[in-house]
mmCIF file of C-alpha atoms in Angstrom:
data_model
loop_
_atom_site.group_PDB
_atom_site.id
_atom_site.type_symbol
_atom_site.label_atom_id
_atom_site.label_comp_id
_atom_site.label_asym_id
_atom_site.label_seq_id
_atom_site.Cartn_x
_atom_site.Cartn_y
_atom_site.Cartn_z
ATOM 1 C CA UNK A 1 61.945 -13.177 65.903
ATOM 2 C CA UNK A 2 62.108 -10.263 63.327
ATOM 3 C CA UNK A 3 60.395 -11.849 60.252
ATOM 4 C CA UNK A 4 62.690 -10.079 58.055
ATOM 5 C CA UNK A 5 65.809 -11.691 59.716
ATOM 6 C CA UNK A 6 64.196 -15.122 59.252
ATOM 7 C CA UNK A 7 63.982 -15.034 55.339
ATOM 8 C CA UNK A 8 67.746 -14.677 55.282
ATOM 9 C CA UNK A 9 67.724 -18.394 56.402
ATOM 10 C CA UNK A 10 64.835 -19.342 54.485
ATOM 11 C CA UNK A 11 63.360 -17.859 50.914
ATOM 12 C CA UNK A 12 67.169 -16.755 51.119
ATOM 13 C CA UNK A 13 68.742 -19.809 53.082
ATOM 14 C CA UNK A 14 70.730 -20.935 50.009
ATOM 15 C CA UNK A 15 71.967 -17.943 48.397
ATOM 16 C CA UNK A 16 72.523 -15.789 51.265
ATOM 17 C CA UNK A 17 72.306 -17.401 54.848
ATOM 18 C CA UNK A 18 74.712 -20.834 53.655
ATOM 19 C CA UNK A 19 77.182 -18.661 51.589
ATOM 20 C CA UNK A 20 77.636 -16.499 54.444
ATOM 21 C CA UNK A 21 78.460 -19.374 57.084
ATOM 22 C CA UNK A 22 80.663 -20.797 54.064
ATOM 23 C CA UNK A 23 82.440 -17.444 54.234
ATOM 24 C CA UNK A 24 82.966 -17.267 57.999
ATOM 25 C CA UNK A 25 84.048 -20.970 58.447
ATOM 26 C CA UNK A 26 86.435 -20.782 55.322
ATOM 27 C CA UNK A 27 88.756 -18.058 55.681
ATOM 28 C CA UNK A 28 87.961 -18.062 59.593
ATOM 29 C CA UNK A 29 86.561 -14.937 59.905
ATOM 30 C CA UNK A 30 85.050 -15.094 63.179
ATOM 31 C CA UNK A 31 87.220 -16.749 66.105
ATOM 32 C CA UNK A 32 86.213 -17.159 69.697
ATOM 33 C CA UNK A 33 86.695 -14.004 71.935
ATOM 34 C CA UNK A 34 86.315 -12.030 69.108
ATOM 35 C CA UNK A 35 85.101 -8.163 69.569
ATOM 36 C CA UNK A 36 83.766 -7.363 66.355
ATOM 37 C CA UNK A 37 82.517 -3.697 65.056
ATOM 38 C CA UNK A 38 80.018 -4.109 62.397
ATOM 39 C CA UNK A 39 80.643 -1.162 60.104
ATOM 40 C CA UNK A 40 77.319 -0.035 58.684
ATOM 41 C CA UNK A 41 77.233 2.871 56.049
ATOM 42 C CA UNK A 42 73.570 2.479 55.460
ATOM 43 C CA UNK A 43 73.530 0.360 52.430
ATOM 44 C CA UNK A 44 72.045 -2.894 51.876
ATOM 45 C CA UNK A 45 75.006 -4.570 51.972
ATOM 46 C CA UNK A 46 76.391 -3.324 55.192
ATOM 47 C CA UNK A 47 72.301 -3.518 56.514
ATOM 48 C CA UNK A 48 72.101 -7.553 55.687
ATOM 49 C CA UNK A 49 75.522 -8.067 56.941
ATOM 50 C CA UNK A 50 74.436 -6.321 60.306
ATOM 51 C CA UNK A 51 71.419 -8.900 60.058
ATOM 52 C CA UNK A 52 73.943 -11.851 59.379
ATOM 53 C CA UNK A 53 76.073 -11.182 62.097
ATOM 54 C CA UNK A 54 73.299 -10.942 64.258
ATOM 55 C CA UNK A 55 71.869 -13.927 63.694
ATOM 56 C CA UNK A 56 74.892 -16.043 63.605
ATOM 57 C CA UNK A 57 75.925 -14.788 67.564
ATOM 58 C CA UNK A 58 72.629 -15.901 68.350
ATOM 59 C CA UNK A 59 72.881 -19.670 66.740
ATOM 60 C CA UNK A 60 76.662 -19.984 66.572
ATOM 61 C CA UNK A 61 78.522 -22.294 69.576
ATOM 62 C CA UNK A 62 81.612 -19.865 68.734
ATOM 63 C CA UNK A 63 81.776 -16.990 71.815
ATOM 64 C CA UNK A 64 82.088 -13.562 70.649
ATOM 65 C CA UNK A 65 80.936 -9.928 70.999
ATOM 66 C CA UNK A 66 79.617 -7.012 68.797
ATOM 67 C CA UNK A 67 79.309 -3.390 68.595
ATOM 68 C CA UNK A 68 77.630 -2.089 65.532
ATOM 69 C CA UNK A 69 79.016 1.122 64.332
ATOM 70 C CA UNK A 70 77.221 3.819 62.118
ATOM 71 C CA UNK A 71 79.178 6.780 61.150
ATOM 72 C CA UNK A 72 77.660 9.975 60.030
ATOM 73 C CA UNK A 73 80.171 11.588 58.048
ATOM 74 C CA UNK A 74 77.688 14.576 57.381
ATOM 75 C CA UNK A 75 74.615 12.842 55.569
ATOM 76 C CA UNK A 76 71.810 15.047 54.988
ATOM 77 C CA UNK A 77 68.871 14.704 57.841
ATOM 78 C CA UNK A 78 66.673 12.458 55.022
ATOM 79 C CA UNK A 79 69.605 10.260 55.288
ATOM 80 C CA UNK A 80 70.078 9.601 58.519
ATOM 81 C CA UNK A 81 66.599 9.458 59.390
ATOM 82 C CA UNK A 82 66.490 5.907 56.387
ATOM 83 C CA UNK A 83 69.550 4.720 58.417
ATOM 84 C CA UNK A 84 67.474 5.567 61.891
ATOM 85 C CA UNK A 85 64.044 3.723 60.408
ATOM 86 C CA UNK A 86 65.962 0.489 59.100
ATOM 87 C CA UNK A 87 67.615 -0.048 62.124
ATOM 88 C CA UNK A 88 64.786 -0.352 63.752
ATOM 89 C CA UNK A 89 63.124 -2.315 61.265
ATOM 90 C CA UNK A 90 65.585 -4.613 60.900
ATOM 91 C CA UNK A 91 65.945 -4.808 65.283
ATOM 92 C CA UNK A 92 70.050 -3.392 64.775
ATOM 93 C CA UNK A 93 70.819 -1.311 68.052
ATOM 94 C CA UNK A 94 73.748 0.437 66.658
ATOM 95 C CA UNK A 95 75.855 3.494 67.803
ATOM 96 C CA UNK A 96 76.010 6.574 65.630
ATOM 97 C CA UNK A 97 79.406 8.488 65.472
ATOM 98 C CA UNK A 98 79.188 11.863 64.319
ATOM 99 C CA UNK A 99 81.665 13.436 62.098
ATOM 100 C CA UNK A 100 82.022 16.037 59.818
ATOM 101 C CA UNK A 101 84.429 14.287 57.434
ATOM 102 C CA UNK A 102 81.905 15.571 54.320
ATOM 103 C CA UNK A 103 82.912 19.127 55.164
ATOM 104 C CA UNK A 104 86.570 18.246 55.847
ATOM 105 C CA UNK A 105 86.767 16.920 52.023
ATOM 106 C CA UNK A 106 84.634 19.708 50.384
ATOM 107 C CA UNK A 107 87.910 21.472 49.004
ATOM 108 C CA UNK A 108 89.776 18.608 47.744
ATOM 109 C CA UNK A 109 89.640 18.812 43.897
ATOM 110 C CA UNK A 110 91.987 15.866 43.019
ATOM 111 C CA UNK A 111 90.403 13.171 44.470
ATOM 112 C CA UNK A 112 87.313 13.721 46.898
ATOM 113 C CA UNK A 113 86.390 9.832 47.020
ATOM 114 C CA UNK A 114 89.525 8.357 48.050
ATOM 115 C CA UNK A 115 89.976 10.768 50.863
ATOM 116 C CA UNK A 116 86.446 10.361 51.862
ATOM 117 C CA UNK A 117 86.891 6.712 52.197
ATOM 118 C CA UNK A 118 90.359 6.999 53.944
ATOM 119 C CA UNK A 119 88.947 9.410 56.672
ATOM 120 C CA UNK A 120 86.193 7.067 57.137
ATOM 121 C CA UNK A 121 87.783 4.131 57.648
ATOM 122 C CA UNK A 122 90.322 5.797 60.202
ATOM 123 C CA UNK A 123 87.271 6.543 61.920
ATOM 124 C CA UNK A 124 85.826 3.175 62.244
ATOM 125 C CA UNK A 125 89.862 1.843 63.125
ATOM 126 C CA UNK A 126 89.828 4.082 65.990
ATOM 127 C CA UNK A 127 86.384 3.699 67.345
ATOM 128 C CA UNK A 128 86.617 0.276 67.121
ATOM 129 C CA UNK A 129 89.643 0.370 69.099
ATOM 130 C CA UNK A 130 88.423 2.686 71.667
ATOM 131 C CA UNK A 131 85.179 0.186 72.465
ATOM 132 C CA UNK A 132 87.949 -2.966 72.698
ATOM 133 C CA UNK A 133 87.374 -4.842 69.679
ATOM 134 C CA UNK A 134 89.672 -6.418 67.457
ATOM 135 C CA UNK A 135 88.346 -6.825 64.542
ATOM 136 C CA UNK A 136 85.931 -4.296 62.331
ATOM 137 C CA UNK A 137 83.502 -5.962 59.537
ATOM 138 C CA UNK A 138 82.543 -4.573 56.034
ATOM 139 C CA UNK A 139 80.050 -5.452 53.783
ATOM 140 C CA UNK A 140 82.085 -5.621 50.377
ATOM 141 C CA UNK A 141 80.542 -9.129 48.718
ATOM 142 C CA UNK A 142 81.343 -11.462 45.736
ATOM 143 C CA UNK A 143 80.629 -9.260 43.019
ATOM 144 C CA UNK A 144 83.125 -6.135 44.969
ATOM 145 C CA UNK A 145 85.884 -9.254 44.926
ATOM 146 C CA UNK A 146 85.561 -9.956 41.081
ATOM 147 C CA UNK A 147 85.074 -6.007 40.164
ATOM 148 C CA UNK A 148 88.372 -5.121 41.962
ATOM 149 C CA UNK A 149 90.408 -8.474 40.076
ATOM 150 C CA UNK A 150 89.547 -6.393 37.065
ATOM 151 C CA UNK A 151 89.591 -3.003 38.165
ATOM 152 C CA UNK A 152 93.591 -3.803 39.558
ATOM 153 C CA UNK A 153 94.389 -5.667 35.717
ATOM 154 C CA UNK A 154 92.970 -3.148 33.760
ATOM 155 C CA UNK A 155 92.993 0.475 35.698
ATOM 156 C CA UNK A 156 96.080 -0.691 37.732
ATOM 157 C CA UNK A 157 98.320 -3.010 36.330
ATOM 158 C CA UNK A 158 98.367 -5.335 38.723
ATOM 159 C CA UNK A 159 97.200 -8.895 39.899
ATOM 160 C CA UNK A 160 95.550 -8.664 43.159
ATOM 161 C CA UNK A 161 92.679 -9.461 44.602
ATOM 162 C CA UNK A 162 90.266 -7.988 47.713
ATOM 163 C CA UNK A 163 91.058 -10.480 50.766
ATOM 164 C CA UNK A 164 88.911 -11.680 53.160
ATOM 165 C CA UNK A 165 90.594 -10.446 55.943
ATOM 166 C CA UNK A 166 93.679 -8.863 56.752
ATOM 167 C CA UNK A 167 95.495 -6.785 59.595
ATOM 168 C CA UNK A 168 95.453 -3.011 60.251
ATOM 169 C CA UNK A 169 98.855 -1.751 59.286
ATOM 170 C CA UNK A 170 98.157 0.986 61.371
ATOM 171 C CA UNK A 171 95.789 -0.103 64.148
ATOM 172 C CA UNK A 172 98.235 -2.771 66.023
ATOM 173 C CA UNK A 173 96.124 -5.721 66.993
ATOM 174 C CA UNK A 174 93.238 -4.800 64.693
ATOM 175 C CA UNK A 175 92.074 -6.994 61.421
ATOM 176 C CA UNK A 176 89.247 -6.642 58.779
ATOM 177 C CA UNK A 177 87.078 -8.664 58.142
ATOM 178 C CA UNK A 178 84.445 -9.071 54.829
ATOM 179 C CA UNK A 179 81.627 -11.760 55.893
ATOM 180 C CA UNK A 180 79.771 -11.558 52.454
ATOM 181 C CA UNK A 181 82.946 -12.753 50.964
ATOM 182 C CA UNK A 182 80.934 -15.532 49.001
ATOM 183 C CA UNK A 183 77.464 -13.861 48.686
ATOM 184 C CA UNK A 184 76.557 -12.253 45.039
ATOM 185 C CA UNK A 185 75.306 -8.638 45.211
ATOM 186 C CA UNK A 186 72.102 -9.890 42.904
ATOM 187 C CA UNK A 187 71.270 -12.514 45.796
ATOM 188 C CA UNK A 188 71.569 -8.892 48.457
ATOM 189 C CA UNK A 189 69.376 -6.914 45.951
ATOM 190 C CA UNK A 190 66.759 -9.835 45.841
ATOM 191 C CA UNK A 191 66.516 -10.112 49.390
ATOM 192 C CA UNK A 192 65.914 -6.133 49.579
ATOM 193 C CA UNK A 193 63.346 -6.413 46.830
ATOM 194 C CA UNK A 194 61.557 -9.054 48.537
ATOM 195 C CA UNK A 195 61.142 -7.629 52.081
ATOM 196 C CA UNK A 196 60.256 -4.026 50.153
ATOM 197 C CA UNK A 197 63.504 -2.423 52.337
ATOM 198 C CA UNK A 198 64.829 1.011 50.394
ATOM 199 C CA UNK A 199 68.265 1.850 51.792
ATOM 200 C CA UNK A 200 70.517 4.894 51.201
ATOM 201 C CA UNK A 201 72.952 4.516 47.857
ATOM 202 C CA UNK A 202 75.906 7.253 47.494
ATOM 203 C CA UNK A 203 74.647 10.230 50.104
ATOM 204 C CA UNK A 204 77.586 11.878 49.501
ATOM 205 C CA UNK A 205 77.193 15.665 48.765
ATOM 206 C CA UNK A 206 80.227 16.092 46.665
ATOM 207 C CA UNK A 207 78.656 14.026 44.084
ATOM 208 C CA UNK A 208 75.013 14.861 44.724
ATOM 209 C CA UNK A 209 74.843 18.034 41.786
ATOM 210 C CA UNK A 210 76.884 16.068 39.495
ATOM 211 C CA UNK A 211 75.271 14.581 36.454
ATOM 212 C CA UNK A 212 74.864 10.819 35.622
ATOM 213 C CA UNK A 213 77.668 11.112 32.968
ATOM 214 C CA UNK A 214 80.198 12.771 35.259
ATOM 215 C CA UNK A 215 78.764 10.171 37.847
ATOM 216 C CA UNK A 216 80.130 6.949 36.127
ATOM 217 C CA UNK A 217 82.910 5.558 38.329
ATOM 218 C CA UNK A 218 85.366 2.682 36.676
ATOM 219 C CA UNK A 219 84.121 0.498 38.760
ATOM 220 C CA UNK A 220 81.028 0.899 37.307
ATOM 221 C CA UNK A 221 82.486 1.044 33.788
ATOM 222 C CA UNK A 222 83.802 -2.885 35.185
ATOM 223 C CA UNK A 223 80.004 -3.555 36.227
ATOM 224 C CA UNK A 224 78.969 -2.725 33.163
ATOM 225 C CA UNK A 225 81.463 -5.096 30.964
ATOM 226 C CA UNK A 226 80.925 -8.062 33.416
ATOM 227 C CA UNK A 227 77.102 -7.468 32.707
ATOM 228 C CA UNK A 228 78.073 -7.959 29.042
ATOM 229 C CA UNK A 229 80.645 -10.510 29.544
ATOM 230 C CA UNK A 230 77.812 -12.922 31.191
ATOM 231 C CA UNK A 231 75.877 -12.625 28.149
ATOM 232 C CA UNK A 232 78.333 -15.020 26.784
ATOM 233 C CA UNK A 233 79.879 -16.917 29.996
ATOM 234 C CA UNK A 234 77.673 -16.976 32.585
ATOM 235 C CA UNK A 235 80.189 -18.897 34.725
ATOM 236 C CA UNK A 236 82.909 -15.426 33.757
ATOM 237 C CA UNK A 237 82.484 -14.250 37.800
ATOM 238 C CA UNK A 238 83.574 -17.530 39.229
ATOM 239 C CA UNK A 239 86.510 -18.082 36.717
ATOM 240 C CA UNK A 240 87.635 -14.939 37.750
ATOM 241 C CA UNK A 241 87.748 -15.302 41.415
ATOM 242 C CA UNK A 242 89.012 -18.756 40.681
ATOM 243 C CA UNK A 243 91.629 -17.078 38.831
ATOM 244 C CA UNK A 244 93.103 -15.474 42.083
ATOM 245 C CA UNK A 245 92.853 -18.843 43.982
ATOM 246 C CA UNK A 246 94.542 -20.773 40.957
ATOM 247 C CA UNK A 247 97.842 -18.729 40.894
ATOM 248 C CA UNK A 248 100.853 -20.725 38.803
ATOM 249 C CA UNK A 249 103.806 -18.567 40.006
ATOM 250 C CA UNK A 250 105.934 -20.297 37.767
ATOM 251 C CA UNK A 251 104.054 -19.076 34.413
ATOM 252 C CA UNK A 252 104.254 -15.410 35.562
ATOM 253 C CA UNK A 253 106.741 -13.163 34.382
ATOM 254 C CA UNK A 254 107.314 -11.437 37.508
ATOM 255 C CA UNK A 255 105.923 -11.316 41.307
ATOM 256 C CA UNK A 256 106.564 -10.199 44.487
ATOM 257 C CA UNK A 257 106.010 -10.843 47.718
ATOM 258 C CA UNK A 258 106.620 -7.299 50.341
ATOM 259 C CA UNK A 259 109.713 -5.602 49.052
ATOM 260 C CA UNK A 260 110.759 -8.964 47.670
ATOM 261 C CA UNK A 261 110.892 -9.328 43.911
ATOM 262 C CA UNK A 262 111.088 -12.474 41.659
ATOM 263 C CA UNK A 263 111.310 -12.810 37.612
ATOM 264 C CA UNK A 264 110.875 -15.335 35.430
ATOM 265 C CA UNK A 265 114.906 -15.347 34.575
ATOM 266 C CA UNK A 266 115.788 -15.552 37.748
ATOM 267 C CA UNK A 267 116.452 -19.238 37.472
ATOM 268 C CA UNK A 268 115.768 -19.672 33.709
ATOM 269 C CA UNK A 269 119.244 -20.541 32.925
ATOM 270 C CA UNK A 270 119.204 -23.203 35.272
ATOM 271 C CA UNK A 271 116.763 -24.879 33.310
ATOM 272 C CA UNK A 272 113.909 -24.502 35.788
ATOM 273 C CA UNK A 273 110.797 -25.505 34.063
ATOM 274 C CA UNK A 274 107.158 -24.159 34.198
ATOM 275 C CA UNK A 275 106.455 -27.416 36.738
ATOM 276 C CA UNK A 276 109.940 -26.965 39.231
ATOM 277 C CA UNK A 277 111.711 -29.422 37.884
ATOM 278 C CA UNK A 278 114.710 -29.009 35.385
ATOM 279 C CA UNK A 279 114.433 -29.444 31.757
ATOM 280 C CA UNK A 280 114.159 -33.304 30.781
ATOM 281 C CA UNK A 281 113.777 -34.616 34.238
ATOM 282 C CA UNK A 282 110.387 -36.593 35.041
ATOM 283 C CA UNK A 283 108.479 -35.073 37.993
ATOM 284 C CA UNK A 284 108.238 -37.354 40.433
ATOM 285 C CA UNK A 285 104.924 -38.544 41.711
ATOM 286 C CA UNK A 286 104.276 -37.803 45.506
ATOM 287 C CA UNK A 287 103.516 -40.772 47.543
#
């Protein structure tokens, strides 16, 4: 048994190993007869996933397969050579795709990143396809879940929230999956820290010559105010991922659901009140 795996269910049984279960049994994540590609980029979140997934095929009574994916979208050889050495470390046997989606992007100007990361994930879609699975898994965590509540209310105006899973609107038959759903990027970093693992961070080289100011993403601008936030309300993460569980459609002004739209006036006049019951009747108490 790798002795790395192991302290996921032990020093790190609580934080990481029980939160991850929590994940996959609560929003069913994993179902039986499941072919699942585990996406890895290289990171440690993608790496302990990998490791997570692992270990629950070997312990779980749920039937299911896995392919893990790596795709080299034009790393440098330093790179790839990390990714190489901590999949063997960690005991991963994972296939590498080869693309050259870096050099596809190095003339877009407006918006390198989002491209990068559409290309990408086309490319796990269709490999995962291609190898018969039906379901690809990525390692965005807790903290990735709270970031992009705020990131949508404050960048986007908009309520929404990063699911746990979801279909392909492109890939018929396909869904994604996040199994660190419930796991806190500290807990991920702790675990790293304590098994002295070093993974990859941003390889990407249309960012590699900029400097540290130009560098600063907004989701890093949100990292940074939740960092200050908990200074004051150490409980401010789970109140806002509660937040997106705790939904009261009837105090929002407007909301919609697809192409279908609702507003606050749409039954106002009718008397309608915050609770679904017209003005001066009693709710009734469910038996």
């Amino acid at each position: 048994m790798n002795p790395i795996e192991e302290t996921i269910a032990g020093k790190f049984g609580k934080q990481i190993w029980s939160r991850f279960n929590k994940s996959i049994n609560t929003y069913e994540l994993i179902q039986p007869g499941d072919k699942i590609a585990v996406c890895i980029s290289g990171g440690k979140d993608s790496m302990l996933m990998s490791l997570c997934i692992k270990r629950f095929q070997r312990f779980s009574k749920i039937p299911f397969e896995v392919e893990f994916l790596v795709m080299d979208p034009g790393y440098a050889p330093e790179n790839r050579q990390k990714i190489e050495s901590n999949l063997s470390l960690l005991g991963i046997e994972a296939r590498i795709l080869d693309t050259n989606i870096f050099t596809s992007i190095e003339k877009e100007n407006s918006n390198p990143c989002f491209l990068c990361a559409r290309l990408r994930r086309g490319w796990l879609y269709k490999s995962a396809q291609e190898l018969g699975c039906n379901k690809i898994a990525l390692g965005h965590h807790f903290d990735d879940v709270v970031e992009t509540i705020l990131m949508g209310m404050l960048y986007g105006s908009q309520m929404q929230t990063m699911l746990p899973k979801l279909h392909s609107e492109n890939y018929a038959g396909m869904q994604l999956i996040r199994p660190l759903y419930l796991v806190r990027e500290k807990d991920i970093i702790g675990w790293a820290e304590y098994n002295n693992l070093e993974f990859i961070r941003c390889a990407c080289r249309m960012t590699e010559n900029l400097s540290n100011e130009t560098k600063v993403s907004k989701r890093q601008e949100i990292k940074d105010l939740l960092k200050d936030l908990r200074t004051v309300n150490p409980a401010v993460d789970m109140n806002i991922f509660r937040s997106a569980e705790n939904v009261n459609l009837r105090k929002l002004i407007s909301y919609h659901s697809g192409s279908e739209y609702h507003h606050f006036l749409d039954d106002y006049s009718e008397g309608i009140s915050v609770r679904g019951t017209k003005s001066g009747e009693k709710q009734k108490k469910s038996t």
